[in-house]
Amino acid sequence: MSAVRLVVDHLCAEGMLDSVGGTGPATGAPVVTLRSDGATRARRLQALRANAAERTRHAARAVLHWIHANTHRQPLRISGFLDSPDVFFLGDALSRSEVARALSYLAAEELITCEGPPFHHDVGSHVALTSQGVAAVLTGATDIGAYVAQQREFRRPTQHTHIEAGTIEHLTQGDSDHSVHTTIEMHTALPPAGLARLISELAPALDLDPESLATLLRSAHSLAGGGVPDDEPPPDRQRGLMEGIRRSLGAAPDTVGRQLLLDAVGQALSRMLGG
């Protein structure tokens, strides 16, 4: 009951509850009423507790941390997880099937091994962390799905667009010499800010009319977040800007610089679309 009173005092201080005073005759617990902010918070927590994706994220993270905390117990049976505090998500216990789905996912991503007698359907009941699973725990990852996606991206083979030229005459315009005298090597799928910088550097040498050049540079500026660091536009806006940039480049004379930028935009669009 002392813990209940501490929680009530905290929620009253946060403006979630009002204490009526006195205690309930049956339990001795404080009598309270729910304020509007408390009701809003309660509804939000109820919705979160019923969210299947959030429950799955919690299950994957909780299982990994539970295994890591109990590696001294061999063999480690996942049934013990069901009796641990880790099985609860916002006060509601995960079901056996939810835990089994988390095990299947973690095993498929090689974060755990899951073998032995069945726990649920064809999911094994003996679990252990792999080195990748230990790394996920030690890095403090809260969203295991995002961590897995990031690691998969790190392991993705690097591709290159490789263009060699002695001198690209078409990149010289007016009094400005933008000639390229050496090898251009561009890693695939530049991030939006990097793509914008590349466009801004090469655009003046594309022999575009002033209006088209200004349009192209404005699009590149917007793609970079308007010059504000770490303020890139949302994915839909990025895709629209890249499509517009590609159309602008289509009107430029056929030069190596134009082809380089078209390749860069195409790779960035393909990366966004999962290609």
PDB file of C-alpha atoms in Angstrom:
ATOM      1  CA  MET A   1       0.000   0.000   0.000  1.00  0.00           C
ATOM      2  CA  SER A   2       2.918   2.341   0.581  1.00  0.00           C
ATOM      3  CA  ALA A   3       3.847   1.885  -3.096  1.00  0.00           C
ATOM      4  CA  VAL A   4       0.266   2.733  -4.124  1.00  0.00           C
ATOM      5  CA  ARG A   5       0.380   5.941  -2.106  1.00  0.00           C
ATOM      6  CA  LEU A   6       3.688   6.929  -3.718  1.00  0.00           C
ATOM      7  CA  VAL A   7       2.204   6.403  -7.184  1.00  0.00           C
ATOM      8  CA  VAL A   8      -0.927   8.380  -6.285  1.00  0.00           C
ATOM      9  CA  ASP A   9       1.174  11.257  -4.926  1.00  0.00           C
ATOM     10  CA  HIS A  10       3.253  11.296  -8.109  1.00  0.00           C
ATOM     11  CA  LEU A  11       0.209  11.281 -10.417  1.00  0.00           C
ATOM     12  CA  CYS A  12      -1.453  14.038  -8.384  1.00  0.00           C
ATOM     13  CA  ALA A  13       1.699  16.137  -8.717  1.00  0.00           C
ATOM     14  CA  GLU A  14       1.655  15.495 -12.502  1.00  0.00           C
ATOM     15  CA  GLY A  15      -1.942  16.717 -12.747  1.00  0.00           C
ATOM     16  CA  MET A  16      -3.308  13.277 -13.690  1.00  0.00           C
ATOM     17  CA  LEU A  17      -5.330  12.629 -10.496  1.00  0.00           C
ATOM     18  CA  ASP A  18      -7.074  14.541  -7.737  1.00  0.00           C
ATOM     19  CA  SER A  19      -6.983  13.095  -4.237  1.00  0.00           C
ATOM     20  CA  VAL A  20     -10.419  13.214  -2.595  1.00  0.00           C
ATOM     21  CA  GLY A  21      -9.009  12.495   0.824  1.00  0.00           C
ATOM     22  CA  GLY A  22      -9.502   9.545   3.095  1.00  0.00           C
ATOM     23  CA  THR A  23      -9.189   5.885   2.142  1.00  0.00           C
ATOM     24  CA  GLY A  24     -11.453   3.239   0.750  1.00  0.00           C
ATOM     25  CA  PRO A  25     -13.244   1.209   3.442  1.00  0.00           C
ATOM     26  CA  ALA A  26     -12.384  -2.171   1.911  1.00  0.00           C
ATOM     27  CA  THR A  27      -8.780  -1.691   0.758  1.00  0.00           C
ATOM     28  CA  GLY A  28      -7.455   1.269   2.672  1.00  0.00           C
ATOM     29  CA  ALA A  29      -6.243   2.727  -0.623  1.00  0.00           C
ATOM     30  CA  PRO A  30      -6.427   6.502  -1.272  1.00  0.00           C
ATOM     31  CA  VAL A  31      -9.652   7.717  -2.908  1.00  0.00           C
ATOM     32  CA  VAL A  32      -8.962   9.649  -6.127  1.00  0.00           C
ATOM     33  CA  THR A  33     -10.685  11.052  -9.197  1.00  0.00           C
ATOM     34  CA  LEU A  34      -9.283  11.084 -12.723  1.00  0.00           C
ATOM     35  CA  ARG A  35      -8.523  14.481 -14.242  1.00  0.00           C
ATOM     36  CA  SER A  36      -8.862  15.218 -17.970  1.00  0.00           C
ATOM     37  CA  ASP A  37      -5.087  14.917 -18.548  1.00  0.00           C
ATOM     38  CA  GLY A  38      -5.123  11.604 -16.722  1.00  0.00           C
ATOM     39  CA  ALA A  39      -8.020  10.329 -18.821  1.00  0.00           C
ATOM     40  CA  THR A  40      -6.195  11.315 -22.010  1.00  0.00           C
ATOM     41  CA  ARG A  41      -3.040   9.541 -20.837  1.00  0.00           C
ATOM     42  CA  ALA A  42      -5.023   6.449 -19.827  1.00  0.00           C
ATOM     43  CA  ARG A  43      -6.687   6.221 -23.242  1.00  0.00           C
ATOM     44  CA  ARG A  44      -3.293   6.595 -24.939  1.00  0.00           C
ATOM     45  CA  LEU A  45      -1.823   3.796 -22.822  1.00  0.00           C
ATOM     46  CA  GLN A  46      -4.806   1.545 -23.534  1.00  0.00           C
ATOM     47  CA  ALA A  47      -4.367   2.064 -27.265  1.00  0.00           C
ATOM     48  CA  LEU A  48      -0.620   1.434 -26.993  1.00  0.00           C
ATOM     49  CA  ARG A  49      -1.179  -1.755 -24.984  1.00  0.00           C
ATOM     50  CA  ALA A  50      -3.508  -3.056 -27.716  1.00  0.00           C
ATOM     51  CA  ASN A  51      -1.098  -2.150 -30.555  1.00  0.00           C
ATOM     52  CA  ALA A  52       0.166  -5.417 -32.072  1.00  0.00           C
ATOM     53  CA  ALA A  53       3.325  -3.841 -33.511  1.00  0.00           C
ATOM     54  CA  GLU A  54       4.276  -2.276 -30.161  1.00  0.00           C
ATOM     55  CA  ARG A  55       3.665  -5.575 -28.388  1.00  0.00           C
ATOM     56  CA  THR A  56       5.872  -7.375 -30.904  1.00  0.00           C
ATOM     57  CA  ARG A  57       8.641  -4.797 -30.497  1.00  0.00           C
ATOM     58  CA  HIS A  58       8.465  -5.180 -26.735  1.00  0.00           C
ATOM     59  CA  ALA A  59       8.494  -8.981 -26.975  1.00  0.00           C
ATOM     60  CA  ALA A  60      11.635  -9.038 -29.145  1.00  0.00           C
ATOM     61  CA  ARG A  61      13.497  -6.590 -26.914  1.00  0.00           C
ATOM     62  CA  ALA A  62      12.342  -8.230 -23.656  1.00  0.00           C
ATOM     63  CA  VAL A  63      13.281 -11.753 -24.776  1.00  0.00           C
ATOM     64  CA  LEU A  64      16.795 -10.645 -25.783  1.00  0.00           C
ATOM     65  CA  HIS A  65      17.403  -8.850 -22.498  1.00  0.00           C
ATOM     66  CA  TRP A  66      15.960 -11.717 -20.464  1.00  0.00           C
ATOM     67  CA  ILE A  67      18.263 -14.248 -22.141  1.00  0.00           C
ATOM     68  CA  HIS A  68      21.258 -11.948 -21.644  1.00  0.00           C
ATOM     69  CA  ALA A  69      20.439 -11.539 -17.937  1.00  0.00           C
ATOM     70  CA  ASN A  70      20.113 -15.309 -17.408  1.00  0.00           C
ATOM     71  CA  THR A  71      22.947 -16.783 -19.477  1.00  0.00           C
ATOM     72  CA  HIS A  72      24.313 -18.483 -16.353  1.00  0.00           C
ATOM     73  CA  ARG A  73      21.308 -20.822 -16.373  1.00  0.00           C
ATOM     74  CA  GLN A  74      21.927 -23.700 -18.770  1.00  0.00           C
ATOM     75  CA  PRO A  75      20.012 -24.888 -20.653  1.00  0.00           C
ATOM     76  CA  LEU A  76      17.888 -21.740 -20.747  1.00  0.00           C
ATOM     77  CA  ARG A  77      14.235 -22.648 -21.236  1.00  0.00           C
ATOM     78  CA  ILE A  78      12.014 -19.909 -22.645  1.00  0.00           C
ATOM     79  CA  SER A  79       9.153 -21.033 -20.395  1.00  0.00           C
ATOM     80  CA  GLY A  80      10.994 -19.200 -17.609  1.00  0.00           C
ATOM     81  CA  PHE A  81      10.397 -15.938 -19.485  1.00  0.00           C
ATOM     82  CA  LEU A  82       6.645 -16.406 -19.030  1.00  0.00           C
ATOM     83  CA  ASP A  83       7.137 -16.353 -15.247  1.00  0.00           C
ATOM     84  CA  SER A  84       9.364 -13.259 -15.271  1.00  0.00           C
ATOM     85  CA  PRO A  85       8.377  -9.582 -14.920  1.00  0.00           C
ATOM     86  CA  ASP A  86       9.743  -9.038 -18.459  1.00  0.00           C
ATOM     87  CA  VAL A  87       6.698 -10.747 -19.954  1.00  0.00           C
ATOM     88  CA  PHE A  88       4.484  -7.770 -19.084  1.00  0.00           C
ATOM     89  CA  PHE A  89       3.835  -4.932 -21.535  1.00  0.00           C
ATOM     90  CA  LEU A  90       2.182  -1.966 -19.807  1.00  0.00           C
ATOM     91  CA  GLY A  91       0.744  -4.335 -17.209  1.00  0.00           C
ATOM     92  CA  ASP A  92      -0.568  -6.909 -19.683  1.00  0.00           C
ATOM     93  CA  ALA A  93       1.237 -10.234 -20.053  1.00  0.00           C
ATOM     94  CA  LEU A  94       2.346 -11.302 -23.518  1.00  0.00           C
ATOM     95  CA  SER A  95       0.682 -14.460 -24.762  1.00  0.00           C
ATOM     96  CA  ARG A  96       2.544 -17.667 -25.496  1.00  0.00           C
ATOM     97  CA  SER A  97       1.991 -17.147 -29.237  1.00  0.00           C
ATOM     98  CA  GLU A  98       3.350 -13.581 -29.060  1.00  0.00           C
ATOM     99  CA  VAL A  99       6.511 -14.838 -27.379  1.00  0.00           C
ATOM    100  CA  ALA A 100       6.815 -17.619 -29.982  1.00  0.00           C
ATOM    101  CA  ARG A 101       6.546 -15.088 -32.831  1.00  0.00           C
ATOM    102  CA  ALA A 102       9.305 -13.026 -31.223  1.00  0.00           C
ATOM    103  CA  LEU A 103      11.485 -16.141 -30.958  1.00  0.00           C
ATOM    104  CA  SER A 104      10.910 -17.021 -34.620  1.00  0.00           C
ATOM    105  CA  TYR A 105      11.857 -13.500 -35.695  1.00  0.00           C
ATOM    106  CA  LEU A 106      14.980 -13.335 -33.524  1.00  0.00           C
ATOM    107  CA  ALA A 107      16.121 -16.767 -34.700  1.00  0.00           C
ATOM    108  CA  ALA A 108      15.516 -15.890 -38.359  1.00  0.00           C
ATOM    109  CA  GLU A 109      17.640 -12.747 -37.911  1.00  0.00           C
ATOM    110  CA  GLU A 110      20.348 -14.844 -36.195  1.00  0.00           C
ATOM    111  CA  LEU A 111      20.164 -12.970 -32.894  1.00  0.00           C
ATOM    112  CA  ILE A 112      19.338 -16.151 -30.976  1.00  0.00           C
ATOM    113  CA  THR A 113      19.379 -19.890 -31.429  1.00  0.00           C
ATOM    114  CA  CYS A 114      16.081 -21.593 -30.692  1.00  0.00           C
ATOM    115  CA  GLU A 115      16.205 -25.374 -30.540  1.00  0.00           C
ATOM    116  CA  GLY A 116      15.117 -28.378 -28.521  1.00  0.00           C
ATOM    117  CA  PRO A 117      11.610 -29.524 -27.536  1.00  0.00           C
ATOM    118  CA  PRO A 118       8.738 -27.445 -28.933  1.00  0.00           C
ATOM    119  CA  PHE A 119       7.661 -24.398 -26.967  1.00  0.00           C
ATOM    120  CA  HIS A 120       4.789 -23.377 -29.229  1.00  0.00           C
ATOM    121  CA  HIS A 121       4.041 -25.162 -32.493  1.00  0.00           C
ATOM    122  CA  ASP A 122       7.436 -25.684 -34.173  1.00  0.00           C
ATOM    123  CA  VAL A 123       9.374 -23.101 -32.108  1.00  0.00           C
ATOM    124  CA  GLY A 124      12.086 -24.607 -29.945  1.00  0.00           C
ATOM    125  CA  SER A 125      12.133 -24.068 -26.184  1.00  0.00           C
ATOM    126  CA  HIS A 126      15.912 -23.902 -25.561  1.00  0.00           C
ATOM    127  CA  VAL A 127      17.292 -20.447 -26.354  1.00  0.00           C
ATOM    128  CA  ALA A 128      20.709 -18.791 -26.380  1.00  0.00           C
ATOM    129  CA  LEU A 129      22.112 -15.512 -27.673  1.00  0.00           C
ATOM    130  CA  THR A 130      24.379 -15.394 -30.704  1.00  0.00           C
ATOM    131  CA  SER A 131      27.222 -12.867 -30.892  1.00  0.00           C
ATOM    132  CA  GLN A 132      24.911 -10.610 -32.902  1.00  0.00           C
ATOM    133  CA  GLY A 133      22.263 -10.905 -30.198  1.00  0.00           C
ATOM    134  CA  VAL A 134      24.777  -9.932 -27.515  1.00  0.00           C
ATOM    135  CA  ALA A 135      25.779  -6.927 -29.639  1.00  0.00           C
ATOM    136  CA  ALA A 136      22.132  -5.853 -29.925  1.00  0.00           C
ATOM    137  CA  VAL A 137      21.785  -5.907 -26.139  1.00  0.00           C
ATOM    138  CA  LEU A 138      25.094  -4.170 -25.434  1.00  0.00           C
ATOM    139  CA  THR A 139      24.404  -1.349 -27.894  1.00  0.00           C
ATOM    140  CA  GLY A 140      21.249  -0.520 -25.946  1.00  0.00           C
ATOM    141  CA  ALA A 141      18.962  -0.901 -28.956  1.00  0.00           C
ATOM    142  CA  THR A 142      15.357  -0.262 -27.930  1.00  0.00           C
ATOM    143  CA  ASP A 143      13.830  -1.117 -31.318  1.00  0.00           C
ATOM    144  CA  ILE A 144      15.244  -4.481 -32.379  1.00  0.00           C
ATOM    145  CA  GLY A 145      13.619  -4.262 -35.819  1.00  0.00           C
ATOM    146  CA  ALA A 146      15.352  -0.938 -36.503  1.00  0.00           C
ATOM    147  CA  TYR A 147      18.652  -2.359 -35.203  1.00  0.00           C
ATOM    148  CA  VAL A 148      18.366  -5.378 -37.514  1.00  0.00           C
ATOM    149  CA  ALA A 149      17.564  -3.143 -40.510  1.00  0.00           C
ATOM    150  CA  GLN A 150      20.566  -0.944 -39.717  1.00  0.00           C
ATOM    151  CA  GLN A 151      22.913  -3.933 -39.449  1.00  0.00           C
ATOM    152  CA  ARG A 152      21.555  -5.356 -42.705  1.00  0.00           C
ATOM    153  CA  GLU A 153      22.296  -2.032 -44.398  1.00  0.00           C
ATOM    154  CA  PHE A 154      25.850  -2.033 -43.030  1.00  0.00           C
ATOM    155  CA  ARG A 155      26.380  -5.496 -44.519  1.00  0.00           C
ATOM    156  CA  ARG A 156      24.944  -4.521 -47.879  1.00  0.00           C
ATOM    157  CA  PRO A 157      27.636  -4.717 -50.596  1.00  0.00           C
ATOM    158  CA  THR A 158      28.859  -1.342 -51.799  1.00  0.00           C
ATOM    159  CA  GLN A 159      28.268  -0.661 -55.471  1.00  0.00           C
ATOM    160  CA  HIS A 160      29.945   2.007 -57.556  1.00  0.00           C
ATOM    161  CA  THR A 161      29.345   4.101 -60.589  1.00  0.00           C
ATOM    162  CA  HIS A 162      32.813   4.401 -62.082  1.00  0.00           C
ATOM    163  CA  ILE A 163      33.483   6.938 -64.827  1.00  0.00           C
ATOM    164  CA  GLU A 164      36.917   7.605 -66.245  1.00  0.00           C
ATOM    165  CA  ALA A 165      37.800  10.535 -68.448  1.00  0.00           C
ATOM    166  CA  GLY A 166      40.812  12.572 -69.400  1.00  0.00           C
ATOM    167  CA  THR A 167      39.017  15.884 -69.902  1.00  0.00           C
ATOM    168  CA  ILE A 168      35.253  16.326 -70.153  1.00  0.00           C
ATOM    169  CA  GLU A 169      34.978  19.322 -72.478  1.00  0.00           C
ATOM    170  CA  HIS A 170      31.231  19.770 -71.972  1.00  0.00           C
ATOM    171  CA  LEU A 171      31.781  20.700 -68.336  1.00  0.00           C
ATOM    172  CA  THR A 172      33.553  23.956 -69.289  1.00  0.00           C
ATOM    173  CA  GLN A 173      31.279  26.992 -69.494  1.00  0.00           C
ATOM    174  CA  GLY A 174      32.093  30.711 -69.894  1.00  0.00           C
ATOM    175  CA  ASP A 175      34.993  31.870 -67.795  1.00  0.00           C
ATOM    176  CA  SER A 176      34.553  29.062 -65.288  1.00  0.00           C
ATOM    177  CA  ASP A 177      36.520  25.874 -65.784  1.00  0.00           C
ATOM    178  CA  HIS A 178      34.613  22.903 -64.427  1.00  0.00           C
ATOM    179  CA  SER A 179      36.561  20.328 -66.407  1.00  0.00           C
ATOM    180  CA  VAL A 180      37.126  16.952 -64.809  1.00  0.00           C
ATOM    181  CA  HIS A 181      40.648  15.669 -65.463  1.00  0.00           C
ATOM    182  CA  THR A 182      40.616  12.501 -63.414  1.00  0.00           C
ATOM    183  CA  THR A 183      38.500   9.568 -62.305  1.00  0.00           C
ATOM    184  CA  ILE A 184      35.061  10.147 -60.804  1.00  0.00           C
ATOM    185  CA  GLU A 185      34.037   7.411 -58.383  1.00  0.00           C
ATOM    186  CA  MET A 186      30.633   7.699 -56.766  1.00  0.00           C
ATOM    187  CA  HIS A 187      29.271   5.370 -54.102  1.00  0.00           C
ATOM    188  CA  THR A 188      25.739   4.226 -54.682  1.00  0.00           C
ATOM    189  CA  ALA A 189      22.716   5.929 -53.190  1.00  0.00           C
ATOM    190  CA  LEU A 190      24.028   9.183 -51.779  1.00  0.00           C
ATOM    191  CA  PRO A 191      21.962  10.510 -48.873  1.00  0.00           C
ATOM    192  CA  PRO A 192      19.719  13.482 -49.768  1.00  0.00           C
ATOM    193  CA  ALA A 193      22.153  16.080 -48.430  1.00  0.00           C
ATOM    194  CA  GLY A 194      25.087  14.494 -50.286  1.00  0.00           C
ATOM    195  CA  LEU A 195      23.089  14.279 -53.508  1.00  0.00           C
ATOM    196  CA  ALA A 196      22.102  17.932 -53.138  1.00  0.00           C
ATOM    197  CA  ARG A 197      25.747  18.969 -52.702  1.00  0.00           C
ATOM    198  CA  LEU A 198      26.792  17.022 -55.787  1.00  0.00           C
ATOM    199  CA  ILE A 199      24.039  18.663 -57.848  1.00  0.00           C
ATOM    200  CA  SER A 200      24.984  22.119 -56.596  1.00  0.00           C
ATOM    201  CA  GLU A 201      28.648  21.564 -57.507  1.00  0.00           C
ATOM    202  CA  LEU A 202      28.036  20.239 -61.019  1.00  0.00           C
ATOM    203  CA  ALA A 203      24.886  22.148 -62.016  1.00  0.00           C
ATOM    204  CA  PRO A 204      26.666  25.354 -63.169  1.00  0.00           C
ATOM    205  CA  ALA A 205      28.582  23.325 -65.764  1.00  0.00           C
ATOM    206  CA  LEU A 206      25.529  21.611 -67.311  1.00  0.00           C
ATOM    207  CA  ASP A 207      24.917  24.351 -69.924  1.00  0.00           C
ATOM    208  CA  LEU A 208      21.312  24.884 -68.785  1.00  0.00           C
ATOM    209  CA  ASP A 209      19.442  28.121 -69.451  1.00  0.00           C
ATOM    210  CA  PRO A 210      19.331  30.461 -66.422  1.00  0.00           C
ATOM    211  CA  GLU A 211      15.731  29.620 -65.501  1.00  0.00           C
ATOM    212  CA  SER A 212      16.288  25.846 -65.638  1.00  0.00           C
ATOM    213  CA  LEU A 213      19.523  26.187 -63.685  1.00  0.00           C
ATOM    214  CA  ALA A 214      17.788  28.228 -60.978  1.00  0.00           C
ATOM    215  CA  THR A 215      15.006  25.628 -60.740  1.00  0.00           C
ATOM    216  CA  LEU A 216      17.519  22.809 -60.403  1.00  0.00           C
ATOM    217  CA  LEU A 217      19.477  24.613 -57.684  1.00  0.00           C
ATOM    218  CA  ARG A 218      16.280  25.438 -55.763  1.00  0.00           C
ATOM    219  CA  SER A 219      15.295  21.763 -55.812  1.00  0.00           C
ATOM    220  CA  ALA A 220      18.742  20.739 -54.583  1.00  0.00           C
ATOM    221  CA  HIS A 221      18.541  23.339 -51.799  1.00  0.00           C
ATOM    222  CA  SER A 222      15.143  21.985 -50.726  1.00  0.00           C
ATOM    223  CA  LEU A 223      16.436  18.405 -50.844  1.00  0.00           C
ATOM    224  CA  ALA A 224      19.192  19.387 -48.416  1.00  0.00           C
ATOM    225  CA  GLY A 225      16.605  20.712 -45.965  1.00  0.00           C
ATOM    226  CA  GLY A 226      16.803  24.344 -46.978  1.00  0.00           C
ATOM    227  CA  GLY A 227      20.318  24.659 -45.616  1.00  0.00           C
ATOM    228  CA  VAL A 228      19.347  23.555 -42.100  1.00  0.00           C
ATOM    229  CA  PRO A 229      21.545  20.645 -40.880  1.00  0.00           C
ATOM    230  CA  ASP A 230      19.695  17.416 -40.014  1.00  0.00           C
ATOM    231  CA  ASP A 231      16.424  18.832 -41.341  1.00  0.00           C
ATOM    232  CA  GLU A 232      15.858  16.753 -44.460  1.00  0.00           C
ATOM    233  CA  PRO A 233      12.327  16.765 -45.920  1.00  0.00           C
ATOM    234  CA  PRO A 234      10.098  13.701 -45.341  1.00  0.00           C
ATOM    235  CA  PRO A 235      10.454  10.723 -47.726  1.00  0.00           C
ATOM    236  CA  ASP A 236       7.467  11.646 -49.926  1.00  0.00           C
ATOM    237  CA  ARG A 237       8.818  15.159 -50.374  1.00  0.00           C
ATOM    238  CA  GLN A 238      12.322  13.807 -51.102  1.00  0.00           C
ATOM    239  CA  ARG A 239      10.920  11.516 -53.773  1.00  0.00           C
ATOM    240  CA  GLY A 240       9.001  14.389 -55.390  1.00  0.00           C
ATOM    241  CA  LEU A 241      12.092  16.615 -55.392  1.00  0.00           C
ATOM    242  CA  MET A 242      14.245  13.865 -56.916  1.00  0.00           C
ATOM    243  CA  GLU A 243      11.699  13.239 -59.659  1.00  0.00           C
ATOM    244  CA  GLY A 244      11.685  16.972 -60.435  1.00  0.00           C
ATOM    245  CA  ILE A 245      15.485  17.044 -60.477  1.00  0.00           C
ATOM    246  CA  ARG A 246      15.545  14.130 -62.880  1.00  0.00           C
ATOM    247  CA  ARG A 247      13.165  15.980 -65.228  1.00  0.00           C
ATOM    248  CA  SER A 248      15.350  19.088 -65.077  1.00  0.00           C
ATOM    249  CA  LEU A 249      18.432  17.050 -65.889  1.00  0.00           C
ATOM    250  CA  GLY A 250      16.607  15.506 -68.833  1.00  0.00           C
ATOM    251  CA  ALA A 251      16.567  18.936 -70.473  1.00  0.00           C
ATOM    252  CA  ALA A 252      20.345  19.387 -70.133  1.00  0.00           C
ATOM    253  CA  PRO A 253      22.806  18.603 -72.959  1.00  0.00           C
ATOM    254  CA  ASP A 254      24.120  15.051 -72.942  1.00  0.00           C
ATOM    255  CA  THR A 255      27.387  15.257 -71.005  1.00  0.00           C
ATOM    256  CA  VAL A 256      29.229  13.014 -68.599  1.00  0.00           C
ATOM    257  CA  GLY A 257      28.277  15.368 -65.747  1.00  0.00           C
ATOM    258  CA  ARG A 258      24.585  15.086 -66.642  1.00  0.00           C
ATOM    259  CA  GLN A 259      24.836  11.298 -66.806  1.00  0.00           C
ATOM    260  CA  LEU A 260      26.623  11.194 -63.479  1.00  0.00           C
ATOM    261  CA  LEU A 261      23.840  13.185 -61.823  1.00  0.00           C
ATOM    262  CA  LEU A 262      21.114  11.122 -63.490  1.00  0.00           C
ATOM    263  CA  ASP A 263      22.795   7.967 -62.199  1.00  0.00           C
ATOM    264  CA  ALA A 264      23.068   9.439 -58.705  1.00  0.00           C
ATOM    265  CA  VAL A 265      19.390  10.473 -58.639  1.00  0.00           C
ATOM    266  CA  GLY A 266      18.315   7.107 -60.031  1.00  0.00           C
ATOM    267  CA  GLN A 267      20.305   5.239 -57.370  1.00  0.00           C
ATOM    268  CA  ALA A 268      18.881   7.410 -54.584  1.00  0.00           C
ATOM    269  CA  LEU A 269      15.308   6.853 -55.821  1.00  0.00           C
ATOM    270  CA  SER A 270      15.909   3.121 -56.126  1.00  0.00           C
ATOM    271  CA  ARG A 271      17.252   3.022 -52.550  1.00  0.00           C
ATOM    272  CA  MET A 272      14.175   4.861 -51.259  1.00  0.00           C
ATOM    273  CA  LEU A 273      11.891   2.386 -53.013  1.00  0.00           C
ATOM    274  CA  GLY A 274      13.774  -0.571 -51.591  1.00  0.00           C
ATOM    275  CA  GLY A 275      15.687  -1.456 -54.760  1.00  0.00           C
TER     276      GLY A 275
END
